[in-house]
Amino acid sequence: MQTFLEAFLVPAIQAVVVVLLMLLAVAYITLLERKVIAFMQVRIGPNRVGPRGLLQPIADVVKLLLKEDIVPAKADRFVFWLAPILVTMTAIAALAVIPWAGTDATLHVLGYEIRPVITDVNVGIIYVLSISSIGVFGIVLGGWASHSKYPLLGGLRSAAQMISYEVPLGLAIIGALMIAETASTVKIVEWQARHTWLFWLQPVGVLLFYIAGVAENNRAPFDLPEAESELVAGFHTEYSGMKFAFFFLGEYISMIVVSALVVTIYFGGWLPITFGLGYLVPAIPAALSGAWGGPGVHLAFGVFWFALKTFLVLYVYLWLRATFPRYRYDQLMEVGWKFMIPVSLAWILFTGVALLAFDALAA
Amino acid sequence: MFRTQELEINMGPQHPATHGVLRLLLTLDGETIVGMKPIIGYLHRGVEKLSETRTYPQIIPYTDRLDYVASFAENHSYVGAVEKLLGIDPPPRAKYLRVILAEFQRIASHLLWLATHALDIGAMTIFLYTFREREKILDLFEAYCGARLTYNAVRIGGMPFDLPDGWVDAAKRMLDEFPVRLQQYETLLTNNRIWRKRTEGIGVIDADTALAWGLTGPSLRGSGIDYDVRKHLPYEVYDELDFDVPVGERGDTYDRYLVRMEEMRQSRRIILQALENLPDGDVMTRVPKRIKAPAGAEAYFMTESPRGEMSVYLQADGSDKPYRVRFRSPSFNNLQALPVLSKGHMVADVIALIGTIDIVLGCVDR
Amino acid sequence: MADEKTGTPEEQPGDPRAAEVPSVPVDRLRAAMAESVEEVRYWAGVPIVRVRRDDVARVLEFLRDDPDCRMNHLSTLFATHWPEGEHGTLEVTYCLYSTVHGHLLTVKAWTRDEEPVPSVAEVFPVADWNEREAYDLVGVRFSGHPDLARILLPDDWEGHPLRKDYPLEGKPGDHKSYR
């Protein structure tokens, strides 16, 4: 029987640690984004604040904190205030079920069991999907509450985008769940540890999931709700200071969530990258995951591999942004309804048939 | 209780994508445009009035400020009109220099167009790539006349300076690597599915309508009419040079994009030929100190600026100041067709269309 | 040398720049609409045709549609103020070009204040804004124009700045928007 402390206090401390780490990560992802895109665009990027611009995110945060917080005169003040918080809170909440190392990395401190995941619910993946769909309400409400025309258009666009891309986002992972026979984020990685990365079995699924995830996060080339060329800044045109920073934070944490989810479901979460050598020499993956050490070593290796893979997936976000023009509103809908949904349904059917055939052959 | 209402929205005069102080009064049904009214004049400086109080040579710097991203073309157009009015014939070397610089200006202007057009559609990287090449052209202009944007680099009767040492080699180096760079831009855009989706079938205008609405330059040639002043009414030495006038077929934004891309290649061809055949000699002919035109003299001189037909009409009254100067700016006339082009399209297309007609507000408002 | 204010052609006789050049549109116009053509002169190789004011829209339509002329490109349209002009005080100039045959032609119509010139916006849609500009800056009225409003200046501007009698200098308070 778990004590109250075990059930509540330990996850609470873990959550605080994760949130603080996330804030730091987001700050440095913004720097990374600016540096990476600068590199792709043959320029230098931020290099004035601190060595090689490393203190730039700190300067940005200070600037945003000190900026005047403007609320339009006719805005609905409560909703205007609520919207950025909704965006950020839901994005953070989705992180609760992301495991960053295996169960063998469970630490025991003062008799308390500290697992490398805040909570492992058996419907973890579905929880992430439902939480992230609430987040889009923040954008719709923010656009509406500003009582201004450009944010309104941005909010309307995001409402349409939300409905269109929630569906393929959910459908895309069904194939993976069918194969692993679980919706728990921890168990799906453990399945991959026993067999192989689901990426090899679900190449179409991962593409669909990633594209829908980019659209769900309003990132280029699907950044219509904040399309700067036609809608000025879209739903956050009227936001400034810390409220604007919260939208920003929410968007970047959502990016991390989608990347982490892609890694967890398809690329083996905390498992090391072995380029298939594990099948020939089982000692290699064992060595790369720190099997020779105790739980602390397991944790360090798990977090390292997880963070590395998440970073690589995040990098694709930046790459996309530097490469593609923006879709138009109706074309976005077209891609969502006429391409993504039929293909994901077909992929589910294919996966099901393949599973049945495999079972029949094995029997 | 419930009803639908059209949304009136003011795009501009301060807006990130209207390239200056253009204001568009849009009436929207959802995201579809049902009405559009361009409102201009925010940058009106009265250049035509100012010109009436200045002597003929004093007006040249004003023309820099019309189309400030292609000011050489404007200088050239005005000076050409004065020369036509007075019957002055500049020396051949000056004519070649004008052609070389005008074509460099065309490339620079088209690069800026490509940069902003792509940026408006959301492809931000190309912006910085094209600026890299534009920078080299501006360096060439700086080496020639000391200015990078407003050149004031044509004189009545010729050119103010000869080329500095090493200029021809620098120009050739720039032109040598230019096709490679152009290919890079094309790799990013020409067959990019999103780019094609955003430009194909957008702003279609057929040839007769385009001409009736006064579209000129690449905006007109995208519809399939090969009207290029350089070929139709050759000035300077364009009739001695070999180049093609690219035309489109469907008259949509994508064709206009292709036309401009090809124009940059043709401009390169022209410059290379002109550099090859560059004659020796003076760059200035003898002109009177006080330039006067007889009363009743009037001349209309048309040039092909990067944006289209840039023409100047001069009316003289016998003094050393023109009685009336008329700048026929391509942007003003092209902008007029924007409501025609945007009929039935969506908000996001307006941005693509502002890019495709390639306006400069200094040129629209004068 | 010339009468500075009238704007009538008084160049020295025999000036080579004023020499006559052969022109198909002028011949066609003389043949088909002789009563509309009031005067033809030349400068720098371009014929300048003065036509009767009320016929200008018909003349342009003829020039556009006649198979030998096909003057399908109205390059520009502008007005000039001649306070002591011989044929009127306001001169409207139309510059035409044929992308088919390559003819160049300048057409002129003279009018006085408050006497409208027929709008050619029906014939050439491009004339719409150009006529608005001529109205805005010079004060020419065009009859039959769809929306003859100011285009470059603010709607409440007083006067037409490109007129020769418009003051070149002013004091604060001279214009209500100048403070």
PDB file of C-alpha atoms in Angstrom, chain B residues 34-277:
ATOM      1  CA  VAL B  34     -15.223  39.526 -51.872  1.00  0.00           C
ATOM      2  CA  GLY B  35     -13.955  43.059 -52.236  1.00  0.00           C
ATOM      3  CA  MET B  36     -10.656  44.832 -52.391  1.00  0.00           C
ATOM      4  CA  LYS B  37      -9.829  48.513 -52.630  1.00  0.00           C
ATOM      5  CA  PRO B  38      -6.215  49.626 -52.747  1.00  0.00           C
ATOM      6  CA  ILE B  39      -5.731  53.000 -51.086  1.00  0.00           C
ATOM      7  CA  ILE B  40      -2.491  54.745 -51.984  1.00  0.00           C
ATOM      8  CA  GLY B  41      -0.806  58.085 -51.537  1.00  0.00           C
ATOM      9  CA  TYR B  42       0.877  57.581 -48.180  1.00  0.00           C
ATOM     10  CA  LEU B  43       4.259  58.077 -49.801  1.00  0.00           C
ATOM     11  CA  HIS B  44       3.310  60.890 -52.175  1.00  0.00           C
ATOM     12  CA  ARG B  45       6.133  63.412 -52.270  1.00  0.00           C
ATOM     13  CA  GLY B  46       5.062  65.428 -55.261  1.00  0.00           C
ATOM     14  CA  VAL B  47       8.061  64.583 -57.407  1.00  0.00           C
ATOM     15  CA  GLU B  48       6.309  65.804 -60.540  1.00  0.00           C
ATOM     16  CA  LYS B  49       5.659  69.192 -58.933  1.00  0.00           C
ATOM     17  CA  LEU B  50       9.157  69.435 -57.505  1.00  0.00           C
ATOM     18  CA  SER B  51      10.573  68.709 -60.936  1.00  0.00           C
ATOM     19  CA  GLU B  52       8.871  71.783 -62.377  1.00  0.00           C
ATOM     20  CA  THR B  53      10.957  74.008 -60.147  1.00  0.00           C
ATOM     21  CA  ARG B  54      14.322  72.388 -60.874  1.00  0.00           C
ATOM     22  CA  THR B  55      16.577  72.543 -63.911  1.00  0.00           C
ATOM     23  CA  TYR B  56      16.868  69.483 -66.120  1.00  0.00           C
ATOM     24  CA  PRO B  57      20.032  68.017 -64.492  1.00  0.00           C
ATOM     25  CA  GLN B  58      18.790  68.797 -60.982  1.00  0.00           C
ATOM     26  CA  ILE B  59      15.883  66.424 -61.402  1.00  0.00           C
ATOM     27  CA  ILE B  60      18.029  63.296 -61.764  1.00  0.00           C
ATOM     28  CA  PRO B  61      18.449  62.726 -57.997  1.00  0.00           C
ATOM     29  CA  TYR B  62      14.684  62.912 -57.523  1.00  0.00           C
ATOM     30  CA  THR B  63      14.243  59.999 -59.874  1.00  0.00           C
ATOM     31  CA  ASP B  64      16.404  57.903 -57.532  1.00  0.00           C
ATOM     32  CA  ARG B  65      13.659  58.126 -54.970  1.00  0.00           C
ATOM     33  CA  LEU B  66      10.863  56.863 -57.192  1.00  0.00           C
ATOM     34  CA  ASP B  67      11.669  53.192 -57.409  1.00  0.00           C
ATOM     35  CA  TYR B  68      14.322  53.069 -54.743  1.00  0.00           C
ATOM     36  CA  VAL B  69      15.240  49.432 -55.324  1.00  0.00           C
ATOM     37  CA  ALA B  70      15.904  50.020 -59.020  1.00  0.00           C
ATOM     38  CA  SER B  71      16.967  53.632 -59.065  1.00  0.00           C
ATOM     39  CA  PHE B  72      19.346  53.216 -61.965  1.00  0.00           C
ATOM     40  CA  ALA B  73      16.428  52.332 -64.226  1.00  0.00           C
ATOM     41  CA  GLU B  74      14.634  55.527 -63.189  1.00  0.00           C
ATOM     42  CA  ASN B  75      17.729  57.708 -63.710  1.00  0.00           C
ATOM     43  CA  HIS B  76      18.140  56.146 -67.089  1.00  0.00           C
ATOM     44  CA  SER B  77      14.538  56.670 -68.083  1.00  0.00           C
ATOM     45  CA  TYR B  78      14.545  60.342 -67.162  1.00  0.00           C
ATOM     46  CA  VAL B  79      17.881  61.112 -68.778  1.00  0.00           C
ATOM     47  CA  GLY B  80      16.814  59.234 -71.891  1.00  0.00           C
ATOM     48  CA  ALA B  81      13.734  61.425 -72.117  1.00  0.00           C
ATOM     49  CA  VAL B  82      15.803  64.619 -71.878  1.00  0.00           C
ATOM     50  CA  GLU B  83      18.175  63.324 -74.530  1.00  0.00           C
ATOM     51  CA  LYS B  84      15.288  62.441 -76.793  1.00  0.00           C
ATOM     52  CA  LEU B  85      13.733  65.857 -76.211  1.00  0.00           C
ATOM     53  CA  LEU B  86      16.931  67.622 -77.195  1.00  0.00           C
ATOM     54  CA  GLY B  87      18.249  65.147 -79.735  1.00  0.00           C
ATOM     55  CA  ILE B  88      21.445  64.438 -77.791  1.00  0.00           C
ATOM     56  CA  ASP B  89      23.291  61.276 -78.687  1.00  0.00           C
ATOM     57  CA  PRO B  90      25.575  59.929 -75.942  1.00  0.00           C
ATOM     58  CA  PRO B  91      28.865  58.277 -76.956  1.00  0.00           C
ATOM     59  CA  PRO B  92      28.782  54.508 -77.598  1.00  0.00           C
ATOM     60  CA  ARG B  93      30.795  53.626 -74.503  1.00  0.00           C
ATOM     61  CA  ALA B  94      28.271  55.455 -72.339  1.00  0.00           C
ATOM     62  CA  LYS B  95      25.459  53.538 -74.015  1.00  0.00           C
ATOM     63  CA  TYR B  96      27.144  50.240 -73.254  1.00  0.00           C
ATOM     64  CA  LEU B  97      27.778  51.279 -69.675  1.00  0.00           C
ATOM     65  CA  ARG B  98      24.126  52.160 -69.303  1.00  0.00           C
ATOM     66  CA  VAL B  99      23.066  48.771 -70.612  1.00  0.00           C
ATOM     67  CA  ILE B 100      25.491  46.937 -68.316  1.00  0.00           C
ATOM     68  CA  LEU B 101      24.389  48.830 -65.240  1.00  0.00           C
ATOM     69  CA  ALA B 102      20.709  48.681 -66.150  1.00  0.00           C
ATOM     70  CA  GLU B 103      20.888  44.911 -66.464  1.00  0.00           C
ATOM     71  CA  PHE B 104      22.777  44.567 -63.200  1.00  0.00           C
ATOM     72  CA  GLN B 105      20.055  46.680 -61.690  1.00  0.00           C
ATOM     73  CA  ARG B 106      17.459  44.348 -63.144  1.00  0.00           C
ATOM     74  CA  ILE B 107      19.125  41.335 -61.568  1.00  0.00           C
ATOM     75  CA  ALA B 108      19.426  43.108 -58.218  1.00  0.00           C
ATOM     76  CA  SER B 109      15.810  44.175 -58.321  1.00  0.00           C
ATOM     77  CA  HIS B 110      14.587  40.724 -59.315  1.00  0.00           C
ATOM     78  CA  LEU B 111      16.623  39.194 -56.501  1.00  0.00           C
ATOM     79  CA  LEU B 112      14.923  41.498 -54.047  1.00  0.00           C
ATOM     80  CA  TRP B 113      11.585  40.605 -55.584  1.00  0.00           C
ATOM     81  CA  LEU B 114      12.309  36.899 -55.254  1.00  0.00           C
ATOM     82  CA  ALA B 115      13.417  37.369 -51.665  1.00  0.00           C
ATOM     83  CA  THR B 116      10.308  39.186 -50.535  1.00  0.00           C
ATOM     84  CA  HIS B 117       7.921  37.148 -52.666  1.00  0.00           C
ATOM     85  CA  ALA B 118       9.220  33.911 -51.192  1.00  0.00           C
ATOM     86  CA  LEU B 119       9.311  35.352 -47.690  1.00  0.00           C
ATOM     87  CA  ASP B 120       5.680  36.398 -47.973  1.00  0.00           C
ATOM     88  CA  ILE B 121       4.722  32.884 -48.997  1.00  0.00           C
ATOM     89  CA  GLY B 122       6.679  31.594 -46.015  1.00  0.00           C
ATOM     90  CA  ALA B 123       9.994  30.441 -47.478  1.00  0.00           C
ATOM     91  CA  MET B 124      12.322  32.531 -45.389  1.00  0.00           C
ATOM     92  CA  THR B 125      15.690  31.046 -46.286  1.00  0.00           C
ATOM     93  CA  ILE B 126      15.668  32.195 -49.888  1.00  0.00           C
ATOM     94  CA  PHE B 127      15.527  35.775 -48.634  1.00  0.00           C
ATOM     95  CA  LEU B 128      19.006  35.533 -47.197  1.00  0.00           C
ATOM     96  CA  TYR B 129      20.392  33.591 -50.139  1.00  0.00           C
ATOM     97  CA  THR B 130      19.315  36.193 -52.678  1.00  0.00           C
ATOM     98  CA  PHE B 131      20.614  39.024 -50.533  1.00  0.00           C
ATOM     99  CA  ARG B 132      24.025  37.422 -50.697  1.00  0.00           C
ATOM    100  CA  GLU B 133      24.086  37.899 -54.492  1.00  0.00           C
ATOM    101  CA  ARG B 134      22.362  41.276 -54.393  1.00  0.00           C
ATOM    102  CA  GLU B 135      25.089  42.445 -52.055  1.00  0.00           C
ATOM    103  CA  LYS B 136      27.688  41.681 -54.703  1.00  0.00           C
ATOM    104  CA  ILE B 137      25.803  43.711 -57.288  1.00  0.00           C
ATOM    105  CA  LEU B 138      25.469  46.600 -54.866  1.00  0.00           C
ATOM    106  CA  ASP B 139      29.201  46.372 -54.301  1.00  0.00           C
ATOM    107  CA  LEU B 140      29.700  46.749 -58.046  1.00  0.00           C
ATOM    108  CA  PHE B 141      27.468  49.816 -58.060  1.00  0.00           C
ATOM    109  CA  GLU B 142      29.337  51.197 -55.080  1.00  0.00           C
ATOM    110  CA  ALA B 143      32.616  50.703 -56.894  1.00  0.00           C
ATOM    111  CA  TYR B 144      31.193  52.499 -59.900  1.00  0.00           C
ATOM    112  CA  CYS B 145      29.470  55.520 -58.376  1.00  0.00           C
ATOM    113  CA  GLY B 146      29.949  55.375 -54.618  1.00  0.00           C
ATOM    114  CA  ALA B 147      26.297  54.781 -53.806  1.00  0.00           C
ATOM    115  CA  ARG B 148      24.570  51.525 -53.044  1.00  0.00           C
ATOM    116  CA  LEU B 149      20.911  52.378 -53.401  1.00  0.00           C
ATOM    117  CA  THR B 150      20.240  55.818 -54.869  1.00  0.00           C
ATOM    118  CA  TYR B 151      22.867  56.022 -57.556  1.00  0.00           C
ATOM    119  CA  ASN B 152      22.269  59.273 -59.404  1.00  0.00           C
ATOM    120  CA  ALA B 153      24.628  57.691 -61.897  1.00  0.00           C
ATOM    121  CA  VAL B 154      23.446  58.891 -65.302  1.00  0.00           C
ATOM    122  CA  ARG B 155      24.101  62.303 -66.782  1.00  0.00           C
ATOM    123  CA  ILE B 156      22.420  64.056 -69.650  1.00  0.00           C
ATOM    124  CA  GLY B 157      24.732  63.254 -72.535  1.00  0.00           C
ATOM    125  CA  GLY B 158      26.482  60.250 -71.083  1.00  0.00           C
ATOM    126  CA  MET B 159      27.740  58.821 -67.844  1.00  0.00           C
ATOM    127  CA  PRO B 160      29.501  60.645 -65.001  1.00  0.00           C
ATOM    128  CA  PHE B 161      32.485  58.285 -64.708  1.00  0.00           C
ATOM    129  CA  ASP B 162      34.288  55.620 -66.621  1.00  0.00           C
ATOM    130  CA  LEU B 163      34.589  52.189 -65.059  1.00  0.00           C
ATOM    131  CA  PRO B 164      37.171  51.956 -62.276  1.00  0.00           C
ATOM    132  CA  ASP B 165      40.130  49.589 -62.630  1.00  0.00           C
ATOM    133  CA  GLY B 166      39.271  45.952 -62.108  1.00  0.00           C
ATOM    134  CA  TRP B 167      35.530  46.536 -62.339  1.00  0.00           C
ATOM    135  CA  VAL B 168      35.064  44.387 -65.423  1.00  0.00           C
ATOM    136  CA  ASP B 169      36.862  41.465 -63.779  1.00  0.00           C
ATOM    137  CA  ALA B 170      34.791  41.800 -60.630  1.00  0.00           C
ATOM    138  CA  ALA B 171      31.622  41.889 -62.690  1.00  0.00           C
ATOM    139  CA  LYS B 172      32.674  38.802 -64.623  1.00  0.00           C
ATOM    140  CA  ARG B 173      33.467  36.940 -61.401  1.00  0.00           C
ATOM    141  CA  MET B 174      30.028  37.750 -60.077  1.00  0.00           C
ATOM    142  CA  LEU B 175      28.392  36.625 -63.306  1.00  0.00           C
ATOM    143  CA  ASP B 176      30.403  33.410 -63.403  1.00  0.00           C
ATOM    144  CA  GLU B 177      29.004  32.117 -60.174  1.00  0.00           C
ATOM    145  CA  PHE B 178      25.552  33.564 -60.652  1.00  0.00           C
ATOM    146  CA  PRO B 179      24.016  30.632 -62.621  1.00  0.00           C
ATOM    147  CA  VAL B 180      25.003  28.265 -59.812  1.00  0.00           C
ATOM    148  CA  ARG B 181      23.278  30.475 -57.268  1.00  0.00           C
ATOM    149  CA  LEU B 182      20.221  30.823 -59.449  1.00  0.00           C
ATOM    150  CA  GLN B 183      20.057  27.055 -59.672  1.00  0.00           C
ATOM    151  CA  GLN B 184      20.087  26.901 -55.864  1.00  0.00           C
ATOM    152  CA  TYR B 185      17.052  29.157 -55.666  1.00  0.00           C
ATOM    153  CA  GLU B 186      15.290  27.078 -58.260  1.00  0.00           C
ATOM    154  CA  THR B 187      16.066  23.925 -56.304  1.00  0.00           C
ATOM    155  CA  LEU B 188      14.371  25.438 -53.282  1.00  0.00           C
ATOM    156  CA  LEU B 189      11.312  26.698 -55.109  1.00  0.00           C
ATOM    157  CA  THR B 190      10.616  25.688 -58.704  1.00  0.00           C
ATOM    158  CA  ASN B 191       9.541  22.127 -58.059  1.00  0.00           C
ATOM    159  CA  ASN B 192       8.634  22.568 -54.419  1.00  0.00           C
ATOM    160  CA  ARG B 193       5.102  21.227 -54.058  1.00  0.00           C
ATOM    161  CA  ILE B 194       4.014  23.816 -51.551  1.00  0.00           C
ATOM    162  CA  TRP B 195       5.463  26.629 -53.649  1.00  0.00           C
ATOM    163  CA  ARG B 196       3.635  25.368 -56.726  1.00  0.00           C
ATOM    164  CA  LYS B 197       0.417  24.967 -54.795  1.00  0.00           C
ATOM    165  CA  ARG B 198       0.685  28.518 -53.573  1.00  0.00           C
ATOM    166  CA  THR B 199       1.448  30.033 -56.974  1.00  0.00           C
ATOM    167  CA  GLU B 200      -0.110  27.909 -59.719  1.00  0.00           C
ATOM    168  CA  GLY B 201      -3.528  29.135 -60.775  1.00  0.00           C
ATOM    169  CA  ILE B 202      -3.296  32.154 -58.478  1.00  0.00           C
ATOM    170  CA  GLY B 203      -4.019  35.547 -59.979  1.00  0.00           C
ATOM    171  CA  VAL B 204      -4.667  34.288 -63.493  1.00  0.00           C
ATOM    172  CA  ILE B 205      -5.077  37.098 -65.999  1.00  0.00           C
ATOM    173  CA  ASP B 206      -5.396  36.606 -69.722  1.00  0.00           C
ATOM    174  CA  ALA B 207      -3.321  38.582 -72.192  1.00  0.00           C
ATOM    175  CA  ASP B 208      -5.973  41.055 -73.363  1.00  0.00           C
ATOM    176  CA  THR B 209      -7.180  41.868 -69.868  1.00  0.00           C
ATOM    177  CA  ALA B 210      -3.632  42.295 -68.675  1.00  0.00           C
ATOM    178  CA  LEU B 211      -2.863  44.756 -71.451  1.00  0.00           C
ATOM    179  CA  ALA B 212      -6.110  46.654 -70.980  1.00  0.00           C
ATOM    180  CA  TRP B 213      -5.314  47.088 -67.274  1.00  0.00           C
ATOM    181  CA  GLY B 214      -1.929  48.467 -68.193  1.00  0.00           C
ATOM    182  CA  LEU B 215       0.179  45.657 -66.796  1.00  0.00           C
ATOM    183  CA  THR B 216       3.696  45.818 -68.193  1.00  0.00           C
ATOM    184  CA  GLY B 217       6.969  44.070 -67.640  1.00  0.00           C
ATOM    185  CA  PRO B 218       7.172  40.523 -66.337  1.00  0.00           C
ATOM    186  CA  SER B 219       3.619  40.823 -64.976  1.00  0.00           C
ATOM    187  CA  LEU B 220       2.354  41.190 -68.537  1.00  0.00           C
ATOM    188  CA  ARG B 221       4.776  38.743 -70.131  1.00  0.00           C
ATOM    189  CA  GLY B 222       3.610  36.040 -67.737  1.00  0.00           C
ATOM    190  CA  SER B 223       0.329  36.176 -69.645  1.00  0.00           C
ATOM    191  CA  GLY B 224       2.044  35.448 -72.944  1.00  0.00           C
ATOM    192  CA  ILE B 225       2.541  38.860 -74.583  1.00  0.00           C
ATOM    193  CA  ASP B 226       6.172  39.462 -75.501  1.00  0.00           C
ATOM    194  CA  TYR B 227       5.940  43.230 -74.997  1.00  0.00           C
ATOM    195  CA  ASP B 228       9.372  44.250 -73.814  1.00  0.00           C
ATOM    196  CA  VAL B 229      10.456  47.802 -74.579  1.00  0.00           C
ATOM    197  CA  ARG B 230      14.024  46.583 -75.050  1.00  0.00           C
ATOM    198  CA  LYS B 231      12.860  44.573 -78.067  1.00  0.00           C
ATOM    199  CA  HIS B 232       9.894  46.624 -79.269  1.00  0.00           C
ATOM    200  CA  LEU B 233      11.388  50.120 -79.103  1.00  0.00           C
ATOM    201  CA  PRO B 234      15.104  49.452 -78.652  1.00  0.00           C
ATOM    202  CA  TYR B 235      16.999  52.184 -76.892  1.00  0.00           C
ATOM    203  CA  GLU B 236      20.730  52.518 -76.196  1.00  0.00           C
ATOM    204  CA  VAL B 237      22.333  49.443 -77.781  1.00  0.00           C
ATOM    205  CA  TYR B 238      19.752  46.768 -77.044  1.00  0.00           C
ATOM    206  CA  ASP B 239      19.215  46.164 -80.764  1.00  0.00           C
ATOM    207  CA  GLU B 240      22.877  45.115 -81.114  1.00  0.00           C
ATOM    208  CA  LEU B 241      22.678  42.534 -78.353  1.00  0.00           C
ATOM    209  CA  ASP B 242      21.283  39.054 -78.555  1.00  0.00           C
ATOM    210  CA  PHE B 243      18.769  38.096 -75.886  1.00  0.00           C
ATOM    211  CA  ASP B 244      15.395  36.402 -75.544  1.00  0.00           C
ATOM    212  CA  VAL B 245      12.235  37.725 -73.966  1.00  0.00           C
ATOM    213  CA  PRO B 246      10.745  34.935 -71.845  1.00  0.00           C
ATOM    214  CA  VAL B 247       6.965  34.714 -71.807  1.00  0.00           C
ATOM    215  CA  GLY B 248       4.566  32.618 -69.760  1.00  0.00           C
ATOM    216  CA  GLU B 249       1.532  30.674 -70.897  1.00  0.00           C
ATOM    217  CA  ARG B 250      -1.100  30.605 -68.209  1.00  0.00           C
ATOM    218  CA  GLY B 251      -0.682  34.085 -66.778  1.00  0.00           C
ATOM    219  CA  ASP B 252      -0.595  32.884 -63.180  1.00  0.00           C
ATOM    220  CA  THR B 253       1.772  33.707 -60.360  1.00  0.00           C
ATOM    221  CA  TYR B 254       3.930  30.693 -61.097  1.00  0.00           C
ATOM    222  CA  ASP B 255       4.465  31.723 -64.722  1.00  0.00           C
ATOM    223  CA  ARG B 256       5.369  35.238 -63.668  1.00  0.00           C
ATOM    224  CA  TYR B 257       7.855  33.680 -61.265  1.00  0.00           C
ATOM    225  CA  LEU B 258       9.403  31.620 -64.066  1.00  0.00           C
ATOM    226  CA  VAL B 259       9.530  34.639 -66.373  1.00  0.00           C
ATOM    227  CA  ARG B 260      11.462  36.679 -63.830  1.00  0.00           C
ATOM    228  CA  MET B 261      13.846  33.821 -63.099  1.00  0.00           C
ATOM    229  CA  GLU B 262      14.593  33.481 -66.808  1.00  0.00           C
ATOM    230  CA  GLU B 263      14.942  37.249 -67.152  1.00  0.00           C
ATOM    231  CA  MET B 264      17.796  37.160 -64.686  1.00  0.00           C
ATOM    232  CA  ARG B 265      19.596  34.640 -66.913  1.00  0.00           C
ATOM    233  CA  GLN B 266      18.939  36.788 -69.985  1.00  0.00           C
ATOM    234  CA  SER B 267      20.239  39.867 -68.186  1.00  0.00           C
ATOM    235  CA  ARG B 268      23.409  37.967 -67.431  1.00  0.00           C
ATOM    236  CA  ARG B 269      23.690  37.133 -71.121  1.00  0.00           C
ATOM    237  CA  ILE B 270      23.242  40.778 -72.060  1.00  0.00           C
ATOM    238  CA  ILE B 271      25.888  41.958 -69.602  1.00  0.00           C
ATOM    239  CA  LEU B 272      28.411  39.392 -70.786  1.00  0.00           C
ATOM    240  CA  GLN B 273      27.910  40.464 -74.412  1.00  0.00           C
ATOM    241  CA  ALA B 274      28.083  44.133 -73.503  1.00  0.00           C
ATOM    242  CA  LEU B 275      31.273  43.615 -71.509  1.00  0.00           C
ATOM    243  CA  GLU B 276      32.733  41.744 -74.467  1.00  0.00           C
ATOM    244  CA  ASN B 277      31.877  44.473 -76.987  1.00  0.00           C
TER     245      ASN B 277
END
